[in-house]
């Protein structure tokens, strides 16, 4: 069921982005691969399109024995039902996307939803048995180079409405988690204006959680596409483009220094490094001691990154 | 003594690079700062010069009580003479430089030398007492976008000659260490064509090791400047410039994912993040599934990065 969902989320976003590119615009390249250890994936990547500098929408399905190191790691995360000496098979289905538009007025978008389950692989276990452990994780966040409050409000409102259909506590809890997670601690600034983030979600029956994650995934187009449509034709200066490049540099810093998904990718056997790093922008810039002018739109953004706001 | 040496190394390299920039070229900005916890530093950075895209030459002097976490970390590195409950003051003097030229035919250069010492800070210890622990670390390496064998041979020969004056085992040992260390393991390729790298060097009397590190530092100009001089006026195509940008992306990956210096910087109290990250290039690029043409100069470089060569 989750496998079907991540496929649908991928194809919806790919269609929505290709529609914006238009008939003469960029097209997504589709790469499918088989994971030798069990599973498969499809990476859809668009580079140097008319509107988008780089966009990647990946799905990964893993179905294989669970490595001992992973079991140990899970137990460390309070999964007490897992026997450290047990024999397990794991199933993971996930979708992950990052969209970097050319226009510095249009924000970068990221989202990622995944389901993880462990089943007993001993000879007397039946496939119909309940999984030993199962949870959902994911989230979505927006990274503007220039802050448009109406975009931030729209983005957070769509997310909050989706969350509220399932649990009124979800949005405030996951919004805070997102602000905490997407944080370049070494800079003292967040990556962007947040969204939601959660992991190890297993506090409700799996079908209810699936329904929540499914609604989250199905609202991604509505979260992002209206925003990107109203920004992609705005005029901008070379200095504004350069500011975007500096923000892209910070994006790279987060993904390479802090992101758990990247780290997980680096240590998972049989992983495809190009798919892990497709989230990086096409171009980025680092400039020594670059400080925005006081009172400038660039400084306005930094203030929000230093102190996250409530948008809805 | 080491403090004087790192100052000299910094000023020699800054002068050599400014001479190449010429009278109408870029100049280094000098930033000095005081570390509240004890010590000081000077960062010299040149950005968007005539010849150099970005060059940074930093010195750092730390003189302060040693944090407990650092003591624990050192003991884990077999410094058995250190008492985990001891009261120590540390002294660190280091110089660190990275040079990224505009011309893709001219290689990026990095070098870094440091001295570390711990002294007993208890009331009955005298300043004239021998340090409880003291060692040297450092190295230098070259990162070309295009491989010129004569450059690689020149670079390694100068280094080997310097090493041989002190110990014939140094060059082979430290060359291998360098190839092992500057490795983007997640890519299966080294960052560049190597050089030397060593840490925790304390196998000889401190004055002999100082003399070795001093010779290393004083040969940096001779290692790099003749190479950069013969490459900076070579013609190049936009495609070659783009290849350089991709190589810069790999440089960023190494520095943010693997480099111990960056990690040390991220966790040291009172550190100046802009000085830690001055090693990053001004611009970089990531391109999904970019593969060099078979038989091209780009592929020649990759082969050397995958399997390090003996140059001298």
Coordinates of C-alpha atoms in Angstrom, one line a residue:
Chain A
X1 CA 0.0 0.0 0.0
X2 CA 2.8 2.4 0.9
X3 CA 4.7 1.3 -2.2
X4 CA 1.7 2.4 -4.3
X5 CA 1.5 5.7 -2.4
X6 CA 5.1 6.7 -2.9
X7 CA 4.7 5.9 -6.6
X8 CA 1.7 8.1 -6.8
X9 CA 3.3 11.0 -4.9
X10 CA 6.3 10.8 -7.3
X11 CA 4.3 10.8 -10.4
X12 CA 2.0 13.7 -9.2
X13 CA 5.0 15.9 -8.4
X14 CA 6.8 15.1 -11.6
X15 CA 3.7 15.9 -13.7
X16 CA 3.1 19.2 -11.8
X17 CA 6.7 20.3 -12.3
X18 CA 6.8 19.3 -15.9
X19 CA 3.6 21.3 -16.5
X20 CA 5.3 24.4 -15.2
X21 CA 8.3 23.8 -17.4
X22 CA 5.8 23.8 -20.3
X23 CA 6.0 21.9 -23.6
X24 CA 9.4 23.4 -24.5
X25 CA 10.8 23.1 -21.0
X26 CA 12.9 20.5 -19.3
X27 CA 11.8 16.9 -18.8
X28 CA 12.6 14.6 -16.0
X29 CA 15.1 11.8 -16.7
X30 CA 13.8 8.5 -15.1
X31 CA 16.4 6.1 -13.8
X32 CA 15.3 2.8 -12.3
X33 CA 17.6 0.5 -10.5
X34 CA 17.5 -2.8 -8.7
X35 CA 19.2 -3.0 -5.3
X36 CA 21.2 -6.2 -5.2
X37 CA 20.5 -6.8 -1.5
X38 CA 16.7 -6.6 -2.2
X39 CA 14.5 -3.8 -3.4
X40 CA 14.5 -1.2 -6.2
X41 CA 14.3 2.5 -6.8
X42 CA 13.4 5.2 -9.4
X43 CA 15.2 8.5 -9.5
X44 CA 13.5 11.2 -11.5
X45 CA 15.8 14.2 -12.1
X46 CA 15.4 17.3 -14.1
X47 CA 18.5 19.6 -14.6
X48 CA 18.8 23.0 -16.2
X49 CA 15.2 23.3 -17.1
X50 CA 13.5 26.5 -18.2
X51 CA 12.1 27.2 -14.7
X52 CA 14.0 24.7 -12.5
X53 CA 17.7 24.6 -12.0
X54 CA 17.5 21.1 -10.5
X55 CA 14.6 19.0 -9.3
X56 CA 14.8 15.4 -8.0
X57 CA 12.0 13.1 -7.0
X58 CA 13.1 9.7 -5.8
X59 CA 11.4 6.6 -4.6
X60 CA 13.2 3.7 -2.8
X61 CA 11.8 0.3 -1.9
X62 CA 14.0 -1.9 0.3
X63 CA 13.0 -5.5 1.1
X64 CA 15.9 -7.5 2.5
X65 CA 17.3 -9.0 5.7
X66 CA 17.9 -6.3 8.3
X67 CA 21.7 -5.7 9.0
X68 CA 22.7 -6.3 12.7
X69 CA 24.1 -2.8 12.9
X70 CA 20.6 -1.4 12.0
X71 CA 19.0 -3.5 14.7
X72 CA 21.4 -2.2 17.3
X73 CA 20.7 1.4 16.1
X74 CA 17.0 0.9 16.4
X75 CA 17.2 -0.6 19.9
X76 CA 19.2 2.6 20.8
X77 CA 16.1 4.5 19.7
X78 CA 13.9 2.7 22.3
X79 CA 12.5 0.0 20.1
X80 CA 12.4 -2.4 23.0
X81 CA 10.3 -5.0 21.2
X82 CA 13.3 -5.8 19.0
X83 CA 15.5 -8.7 20.0
X84 CA 19.2 -7.8 19.5
X85 CA 19.9 -11.4 18.4
X86 CA 16.7 -11.7 16.4
X87 CA 16.5 -12.6 12.7
X88 CA 14.6 -9.9 10.9
X89 CA 13.6 -8.8 7.4
X90 CA 13.0 -5.2 6.8
X91 CA 10.7 -3.4 4.4
X92 CA 11.2 0.3 3.7
X93 CA 9.2 2.4 1.2
X94 CA 10.1 6.1 0.8
X95 CA 9.7 9.1 -1.4
X96 CA 12.1 12.0 -1.3
X97 CA 12.1 15.2 -3.3
X98 CA 14.0 18.5 -3.6
X99 CA 13.2 21.3 -6.1
X100 CA 15.6 24.2 -6.7
X101 CA 14.1 26.9 -9.1
X102 CA 16.3 29.3 -11.1
X103 CA 14.4 32.4 -10.0
X104 CA 15.7 33.6 -6.6
X105 CA 12.2 34.8 -5.7
X106 CA 11.0 31.2 -5.9
X107 CA 11.8 29.0 -2.9
X108 CA 13.5 25.7 -2.7
X109 CA 11.1 22.9 -1.6
X110 CA 11.9 19.6 0.1
X111 CA 9.7 16.7 1.2
X112 CA 10.2 13.1 2.2
X113 CA 7.9 10.4 3.5
X114 CA 8.8 6.9 4.5
X115 CA 7.5 3.7 6.1
X116 CA 9.7 1.3 7.9
X117 CA 8.8 -2.2 9.1
X118 CA 10.6 -5.2 10.6
X119 CA 9.2 -8.7 10.5
X120 CA 10.3 -11.8 12.2
X121 CA 12.3 -13.9 9.7
X122 CA 12.6 -17.1 11.8
X123 CA 11.2 -20.3 10.3
X124 CA 8.0 -20.4 12.4
X125 CA 7.0 -16.8 11.6
X126 CA 4.1 -16.4 9.2
X127 CA 3.8 -13.5 6.7
X128 CA 0.4 -12.7 8.1
X129 CA 2.0 -12.0 11.5
X130 CA 2.0 -8.4 12.7
X131 CA 5.4 -6.7 12.2
X132 CA 7.7 -6.6 15.2
X133 CA 8.1 -2.9 14.7
X134 CA 6.7 -0.4 12.2
X135 CA 6.7 3.4 12.0
X136 CA 6.4 6.3 9.7
X137 CA 8.6 9.3 9.3
X138 CA 8.9 12.3 7.0
X139 CA 8.0 16.0 6.6
X140 CA 8.3 18.9 4.2
X141 CA 10.0 22.3 4.4
X142 CA 10.4 25.4 2.4
X143 CA 13.7 27.3 1.9
X144 CA 13.2 30.8 0.4
X145 CA 16.1 33.1 -0.5
X146 CA 13.7 36.0 -0.2
X147 CA 10.9 36.0 2.3
X148 CA 7.3 36.5 1.1
X149 CA 5.0 36.3 4.1
X150 CA 2.0 35.2 2.1
X151 CA 4.0 32.2 0.7
X152 CA 5.0 31.2 4.2
X153 CA 1.4 31.5 5.5
X154 CA 0.1 29.5 2.5
X155 CA 2.6 26.8 2.9
X156 CA 2.1 26.3 6.7
X157 CA -1.7 26.7 6.4
X158 CA -2.0 23.8 3.9
X159 CA 0.2 21.6 6.1
X160 CA -1.7 22.6 9.3
X161 CA -5.1 21.9 7.7
X162 CA -3.8 18.4 6.6
X163 CA -2.5 17.7 10.1
X164 CA -5.7 18.9 11.8
X165 CA -7.8 16.3 9.9
X166 CA -5.9 13.7 11.9
X167 CA -4.7 15.1 15.2
X168 CA -4.8 18.7 16.5
X169 CA -1.5 18.1 18.2
X170 CA 0.4 17.0 15.1
X171 CA 1.0 20.4 13.5
X172 CA 2.4 22.3 16.6
X173 CA 4.5 19.2 17.6
X174 CA 5.9 18.5 14.1
X175 CA 6.3 22.2 13.2
X176 CA 8.6 22.6 16.3
X177 CA 10.4 19.4 15.4
X178 CA 11.1 20.7 11.9
X179 CA 12.5 24.0 13.2
X180 CA 14.8 22.0 15.5
X181 CA 15.9 19.5 12.9
X182 CA 16.6 21.7 9.8
X183 CA 19.1 23.8 11.8
X184 CA 22.6 24.7 10.7
X185 CA 23.7 24.7 14.4
X186 CA 27.2 25.8 13.4
X187 CA 25.7 29.0 11.9
X188 CA 22.9 29.5 14.4
X189 CA 20.4 29.7 11.7
X190 CA 17.7 27.4 10.3
X191 CA 17.8 26.1 6.7
X192 CA 14.5 27.8 5.8
X193 CA 11.1 28.7 7.2
X194 CA 10.3 25.2 8.2
X195 CA 7.2 23.1 7.7
X196 CA 6.8 19.8 9.6
X197 CA 9.1 16.9 10.5
X198 CA 8.5 13.7 12.4
X199 CA 10.1 10.3 12.9
X200 CA 9.3 7.0 14.6
X201 CA 5.6 7.7 14.4
X202 CA 3.8 4.7 15.8
X203 CA 1.4 6.2 18.4
X204 CA -1.7 5.1 16.5
X205 CA -2.9 2.0 14.5
X206 CA -0.9 1.7 11.3
X207 CA -3.9 2.3 9.0
X208 CA -4.6 5.6 10.7
X209 CA -1.0 6.7 10.4
X210 CA -1.0 5.6 6.8
X211 CA -4.0 7.7 6.2
X212 CA -2.2 10.7 7.7
X213 CA 1.0 10.2 5.7
X214 CA -1.1 9.6 2.6
X215 CA -2.9 13.0 3.1
X216 CA 0.5 14.7 3.7
X217 CA 1.9 13.2 0.5
X218 CA -1.2 14.2 -1.5
X219 CA -1.0 17.8 -0.3
X220 CA 2.5 18.4 -1.5
X221 CA 1.5 19.8 -4.9
X222 CA -1.0 22.1 -3.2
X223 CA 1.6 23.3 -0.7
X224 CA 4.3 24.2 -3.2
X225 CA 3.0 24.7 -6.8
X226 CA 0.9 27.8 -6.2
X227 CA 3.9 29.5 -4.6
X228 CA 6.3 28.6 -7.3
X229 CA 3.9 29.7 -10.0
X230 CA 3.6 33.3 -8.6
X231 CA 7.4 33.7 -8.2
X232 CA 9.0 32.2 -11.3
X233 CA 8.3 35.2 -13.6
X234 CA 9.3 37.9 -11.1
X235 CA 12.2 40.1 -12.2
X236 CA 15.5 39.9 -10.3
X237 CA 19.0 41.4 -10.2
X238 CA 22.4 39.7 -10.4
X239 CA 22.9 40.6 -6.8
X240 CA 19.7 38.8 -5.9
X241 CA 20.9 35.8 -7.9
X242 CA 24.2 35.9 -6.0
X243 CA 22.3 35.9 -2.6
X244 CA 20.4 32.9 -3.8
X245 CA 23.7 31.2 -4.5
X246 CA 24.9 31.9 -1.0
X247 CA 21.7 30.4 0.4
X248 CA 22.3 27.4 -1.7
X249 CA 25.7 27.1 -0.1
X250 CA 24.0 26.9 3.3
X251 CA 21.6 24.2 1.9
X252 CA 24.7 22.2 0.9
X253 CA 26.1 22.7 4.4
X254 CA 23.0 21.3 6.0
X255 CA 22.7 18.3 3.7
X256 CA 26.3 17.3 4.0
X257 CA 27.0 18.1 7.7
X258 CA 23.7 17.5 9.5
X259 CA 21.1 15.6 7.4
X260 CA 20.3 12.2 8.8
X261 CA 19.1 10.9 5.4
X262 CA 22.4 11.7 3.8
X263 CA 24.3 10.0 6.6
X264 CA 22.0 7.0 6.4
X265 CA 22.6 6.9 2.7
X266 CA 26.4 7.0 3.1
X267 CA 26.3 3.9 5.4
X268 CA 23.6 1.8 3.8
X269 CA 25.1 -1.1 1.8
X270 CA 24.3 -1.0 -2.0
X271 CA 23.2 2.6 -1.9
X272 CA 23.4 4.7 -5.1
X273 CA 25.4 7.8 -4.1
X274 CA 24.1 9.9 -7.0
X275 CA 20.5 9.4 -5.7
X276 CA 21.5 10.3 -2.2
X277 CA 23.2 13.5 -3.3
X278 CA 20.6 14.5 -5.9
X279 CA 19.3 16.9 -3.3
X280 CA 22.3 19.2 -3.7
X281 CA 21.7 22.2 -5.9
X282 CA 23.3 22.5 -9.3
X283 CA 25.3 25.5 -8.2
X284 CA 26.3 27.1 -4.8
X285 CA 28.6 29.8 -3.4
X286 CA 30.6 30.5 -0.3
X287 CA 31.8 34.0 0.4
X288 CA 33.9 34.9 3.4
X289 CA 32.2 37.2 5.9
X290 CA 29.3 38.0 3.7
X291 CA 26.8 40.0 5.8
X292 CA 23.5 41.4 4.6
X293 CA 22.9 45.2 4.8
X294 CA 21.0 46.3 7.8
X295 CA 17.3 46.6 7.0
X296 CA 17.6 44.8 3.7
X297 CA 15.3 41.9 2.5
X298 CA 18.3 39.7 2.9
X299 CA 18.6 40.6 6.6
X300 CA 14.8 40.1 7.0
X301 CA 15.3 36.5 5.9
X302 CA 18.2 35.9 8.3
X303 CA 16.2 37.2 11.2
X304 CA 13.4 34.6 10.5
X305 CA 16.1 31.9 10.2
X306 CA 17.6 32.8 13.5
X307 CA 14.2 32.9 15.3
X308 CA 11.5 30.8 13.8
X309 CA 8.0 32.3 13.6
X310 CA 4.5 31.0 13.9
X311 CA 2.9 31.5 10.5
X312 CA -0.7 30.3 11.1
Chain B
X1 CA 58.9 29.4 18.4
X2 CA 56.0 27.7 16.6
X3 CA 54.0 30.9 16.9
X4 CA 56.8 32.7 15.0
X5 CA 56.9 30.0 12.4
X6 CA 53.2 30.0 11.6
X7 CA 53.3 33.8 11.3
X8 CA 56.2 33.5 8.8
X9 CA 54.5 30.8 6.7
X10 CA 51.4 32.9 6.5
X11 CA 53.2 36.1 5.5
X12 CA 55.4 34.2 2.9
X13 CA 52.4 32.6 1.2
X14 CA 50.3 35.8 1.3
X15 CA 53.2 37.7 -0.4
X16 CA 53.7 35.0 -3.0
X17 CA 50.1 35.0 -4.0
X18 CA 49.7 38.8 -4.0
X19 CA 52.8 38.9 -6.3
X20 CA 51.0 36.7 -8.8
X21 CA 47.9 38.8 -8.6
X22 CA 50.1 41.7 -9.6
X23 CA 49.8 45.4 -8.7
X24 CA 46.2 45.7 -10.2
X25 CA 45.1 42.3 -8.8
X26 CA 43.3 41.2 -5.6
X27 CA 44.6 41.9 -2.1
X28 CA 44.3 39.8 1.0
X29 CA 41.9 41.1 3.7
X30 CA 43.5 40.6 7.1
X31 CA 41.1 39.9 10.0
X32 CA 42.5 39.4 13.4
X33 CA 40.5 38.3 16.4
X34 CA 41.0 37.4 20.0
X35 CA 39.6 34.2 21.3
X36 CA 37.8 34.9 24.5
X37 CA 38.8 31.5 26.0
X38 CA 42.5 32.4 25.4
X39 CA 44.4 32.9 22.2
X40 CA 44.1 34.8 18.9
X41 CA 44.0 34.3 15.2
X42 CA 44.5 36.1 11.9
X43 CA 42.6 35.1 8.8
X44 CA 43.9 36.5 5.5
X45 CA 41.4 36.0 2.7
X46 CA 41.4 37.1 -0.9
X47 CA 38.2 36.7 -3.0
X48 CA 37.6 37.2 -6.7
X49 CA 41.1 38.3 -7.5
X50 CA 42.5 38.5 -11.0
X51 CA 44.1 35.0 -10.7
X52 CA 42.6 33.5 -7.6
X53 CA 38.9 32.9 -7.1
X54 CA 39.4 32.5 -3.4
X55 CA 42.5 32.0 -1.2
X56 CA 42.6 31.8 2.6
X57 CA 45.7 31.7 4.8
X58 CA 44.8 31.5 8.5
X59 CA 46.8 31.2 11.7
X60 CA 45.3 30.2 15.0
X61 CA 47.0 30.4 18.5
X62 CA 45.1 28.8 21.4
X63 CA 46.4 29.1 24.9
X64 CA 43.7 28.1 27.5
X65 CA 42.7 25.4 29.9
X66 CA 42.1 22.1 28.1
X67 CA 38.4 21.1 28.0
X68 CA 37.7 17.7 29.7
X69 CA 36.1 16.4 26.4
X70 CA 39.4 17.1 24.6
X71 CA 41.4 15.2 27.3
X72 CA 39.1 12.2 26.9
X73 CA 39.4 12.4 23.1
X74 CA 43.2 12.4 23.4
X75 CA 43.3 9.5 25.7
X76 CA 41.3 7.6 23.2
X77 CA 44.2 8.3 20.8
X78 CA 46.6 6.5 23.0
X79 CA 48.0 9.4 24.9
X80 CA 48.5 7.4 28.0
X81 CA 50.6 9.9 29.8
X82 CA 47.5 12.1 30.2
X83 CA 45.5 11.8 33.4
X84 CA 41.8 11.8 32.7
X85 CA 41.2 13.8 35.9
X86 CA 44.2 16.0 35.4
X87 CA 44.2 19.8 35.2
X88 CA 45.8 20.9 32.0
X89 CA 46.4 24.0 30.0
X90 CA 46.8 23.6 26.2
X91 CA 48.8 25.5 23.7
X92 CA 48.1 25.1 20.0
X93 CA 49.7 27.0 17.1
X94 CA 48.6 26.3 13.6
X95 CA 48.6 27.6 10.1
X96 CA 46.1 26.5 7.4
X97 CA 45.8 27.6 3.8
X98 CA 43.6 26.8 0.8
X99 CA 44.1 28.4 -2.7
X100 CA 41.5 28.1 -5.4
X101 CA 42.6 29.6 -8.8
X102 CA 40.1 30.7 -11.5
X103 CA 41.8 28.9 -14.3
X104 CA 40.7 25.2 -14.4
X105 CA 44.2 24.2 -15.5
X106 CA 45.7 25.6 -12.3
X107 CA 45.2 23.2 -9.3
X108 CA 43.8 23.9 -5.9
X109 CA 46.4 23.8 -3.1
X110 CA 45.9 23.1 0.6
X111 CA 48.4 22.9 3.5
X112 CA 48.1 22.9 7.2
X113 CA 50.7 22.6 10.0
X114 CA 50.1 22.6 13.7
X115 CA 51.8 22.1 17.1
X116 CA 49.8 20.9 20.1
X117 CA 51.0 20.7 23.7
X118 CA 49.5 20.0 27.1
X119 CA 51.0 21.2 30.3
X120 CA 50.2 20.4 33.9
X121 CA 48.2 23.3 35.3
X122 CA 48.3 22.2 39.0
X123 CA 49.8 24.6 41.5
X124 CA 53.1 22.8 42.0
X125 CA 53.9 22.6 38.3
X126 CA 56.6 25.0 36.9
X127 CA 56.4 26.6 33.5
X128 CA 59.8 25.2 32.8
X129 CA 58.5 21.6 33.2
X130 CA 58.4 19.4 30.1
X131 CA 54.9 19.3 28.6
X132 CA 52.8 16.2 29.5
X133 CA 52.2 15.6 25.8
X134 CA 53.2 17.4 22.7
X135 CA 53.0 16.6 19.0
X136 CA 53.0 18.0 15.5
X137 CA 50.5 17.4 12.7
X138 CA 49.9 18.6 9.2
X139 CA 50.5 18.1 5.6
X140 CA 49.9 19.5 2.1
X141 CA 48.0 18.3 -0.9
X142 CA 47.2 19.3 -4.5
X143 CA 43.8 19.1 -6.2
X144 CA 43.9 19.5 -9.9
X145 CA 40.9 19.6 -12.2
X146 CA 43.2 18.6 -15.1
X147 CA 46.2 16.4 -14.6
X148 CA 49.6 17.6 -15.7
X149 CA 52.1 14.9 -14.8
X150 CA 55.0 17.4 -14.6
X151 CA 53.1 19.3 -12.0
X152 CA 52.4 16.2 -9.9
X153 CA 56.1 15.2 -10.2
X154 CA 57.3 18.7 -9.2
X155 CA 55.0 18.9 -6.2
X156 CA 55.8 15.4 -4.9
X157 CA 59.6 15.9 -5.5
X158 CA 59.8 19.1 -3.5
X159 CA 58.0 17.4 -0.7
X160 CA 60.0 14.2 -0.8
X161 CA 63.3 16.2 -0.8
X162 CA 62.2 18.1 2.2
X163 CA 61.2 14.9 4.1
X164 CA 64.4 13.1 3.2
X165 CA 66.5 15.7 4.9
X166 CA 64.9 14.5 8.1
X167 CA 63.9 10.9 7.8
X168 CA 63.9 8.7 4.7
X169 CA 60.8 6.9 6.0
X170 CA 58.7 10.1 6.3
X171 CA 57.8 10.6 2.7
X172 CA 56.5 7.1 1.9
X173 CA 54.7 6.9 5.2
X174 CA 53.1 10.3 5.0
X175 CA 52.3 10.1 1.3
X176 CA 50.3 6.9 1.9
X177 CA 48.6 8.5 4.9
X178 CA 47.6 11.5 2.7
X179 CA 46.1 9.2 0.0
X180 CA 44.2 7.4 2.8
X181 CA 43.0 10.6 4.5
X182 CA 41.9 12.8 1.6
X183 CA 39.5 10.3 0.4
X184 CA 35.8 10.8 -0.5
X185 CA 35.1 7.2 0.5
X186 CA 31.4 7.7 -0.4
X187 CA 32.6 8.3 -4.0
X188 CA 35.5 5.8 -4.1
X189 CA 37.8 8.6 -5.2
X190 CA 40.5 10.7 -3.6
X191 CA 40.2 14.5 -3.4
X192 CA 43.3 15.1 -5.5
X193 CA 46.8 13.8 -6.3
X194 CA 47.9 13.8 -2.6
X195 CA 51.0 15.1 -1.0
X196 CA 51.8 14.2 2.6
X197 CA 49.7 14.0 5.8
X198 CA 50.6 13.1 9.4
X199 CA 49.3 13.6 12.9
X200 CA 50.4 12.9 16.5
X201 CA 54.0 13.1 15.4
X202 CA 56.1 12.7 18.5
X203 CA 58.6 10.0 17.7
X204 CA 61.7 12.3 17.9
X205 CA 62.8 15.1 20.2
X206 CA 60.6 18.1 19.8
X207 CA 63.4 20.3 18.4
X208 CA 64.0 17.8 15.6
X209 CA 60.3 17.6 14.8
X210 CA 60.1 21.4 14.8
X211 CA 62.9 21.5 12.4
X212 CA 61.1 19.1 10.1
X213 CA 57.8 21.0 10.2
X214 CA 59.7 24.2 9.8
X215 CA 61.2 22.9 6.6
X216 CA 57.9 21.7 5.4
X217 CA 56.3 25.1 6.0
X218 CA 59.1 26.9 4.3
X219 CA 58.9 24.7 1.2
X220 CA 55.2 25.5 0.5
X221 CA 55.9 28.4 -1.8
X222 CA 58.4 26.3 -3.8
X223 CA 55.9 23.4 -4.0
X224 CA 53.0 25.4 -5.4
X225 CA 54.0 28.7 -6.9
X226 CA 55.9 27.4 -9.9
X227 CA 52.9 25.2 -10.8
X228 CA 50.3 27.9 -10.6
X229 CA 52.5 30.3 -12.6
X230 CA 52.7 28.0 -15.6
X231 CA 48.9 27.3 -15.6
X232 CA 47.2 30.6 -14.9
X233 CA 47.5 31.9 -18.5
X234 CA 46.5 28.7 -20.3
X235 CA 43.4 29.0 -22.5
X236 CA 40.3 27.0 -21.4
X237 CA 36.8 26.3 -22.7
X238 CA 33.5 26.8 -20.8
X239 CA 33.2 23.0 -20.6
X240 CA 36.5 22.8 -18.9
X241 CA 35.4 25.6 -16.5
X242 CA 32.3 23.5 -15.7
X243 CA 34.4 20.4 -15.0
X244 CA 36.4 22.5 -12.5
X245 CA 33.1 23.5 -10.8
X246 CA 32.2 19.8 -10.5
X247 CA 35.5 19.1 -8.9
X248 CA 35.0 22.0 -6.5
X249 CA 31.7 20.3 -5.5
X250 CA 33.7 17.2 -4.6
X251 CA 36.1 19.4 -2.6
X252 CA 33.1 20.8 -0.6
X253 CA 31.9 17.2 0.0
X254 CA 35.3 16.2 1.4
X255 CA 35.6 19.3 3.6
X256 CA 32.0 19.1 5.0
X257 CA 31.6 15.3 5.3
X258 CA 35.1 13.9 6.1
X259 CA 37.6 16.6 7.1
X260 CA 38.7 16.3 10.8
X261 CA 39.7 20.0 10.9
X262 CA 36.2 21.1 10.0
X263 CA 34.7 18.8 12.5
X264 CA 37.2 20.0 15.2
X265 CA 36.2 23.5 14.3
X266 CA 32.5 22.8 14.6
X267 CA 32.9 21.5 18.2
X268 CA 35.6 23.9 19.6
X269 CA 34.2 26.5 21.9
X270 CA 34.6 30.1 20.7
X271 CA 35.5 29.1 17.2
X272 CA 35.0 31.5 14.3
X273 CA 32.9 29.6 11.8
X274 CA 33.8 31.9 8.8
X275 CA 37.5 31.0 9.4
X276 CA 36.7 27.3 9.6
X277 CA 34.8 27.4 6.3
X278 CA 37.1 29.7 4.5
X279 CA 38.5 26.6 2.8
X280 CA 35.3 26.2 0.7
X281 CA 35.6 27.4 -2.8
X282 CA 33.7 30.5 -3.9
X283 CA 31.6 28.5 -6.3
X284 CA 30.8 24.8 -6.8
X285 CA 28.5 22.6 -8.8
X286 CA 26.7 19.2 -8.5
X287 CA 25.3 17.5 -11.5
X288 CA 23.4 14.3 -11.5
X289 CA 25.1 11.3 -13.0
X290 CA 27.8 13.3 -14.7
X291 CA 30.4 10.9 -16.2
X292 CA 33.5 11.9 -18.2
X293 CA 33.8 10.7 -21.8
X294 CA 35.9 7.5 -22.1
X295 CA 39.5 8.5 -23.0
X296 CA 39.1 12.2 -22.1
X297 CA 41.4 14.2 -19.9
X298 CA 38.6 14.3 -17.4
X299 CA 38.5 10.5 -17.2
X300 CA 42.4 10.4 -16.9
X301 CA 42.0 12.5 -13.7
X302 CA 39.4 10.2 -12.3
X303 CA 41.5 7.2 -12.8
X304 CA 44.3 8.7 -10.8
X305 CA 41.9 9.7 -8.0
X306 CA 40.6 6.1 -7.9
X307 CA 44.1 4.6 -7.8
X308 CA 46.8 6.8 -6.4
X309 CA 50.1 6.8 -8.2
X310 CA 53.7 7.0 -7.1
X311 CA 55.0 10.3 -8.6
X312 CA 58.7 10.3 -7.6

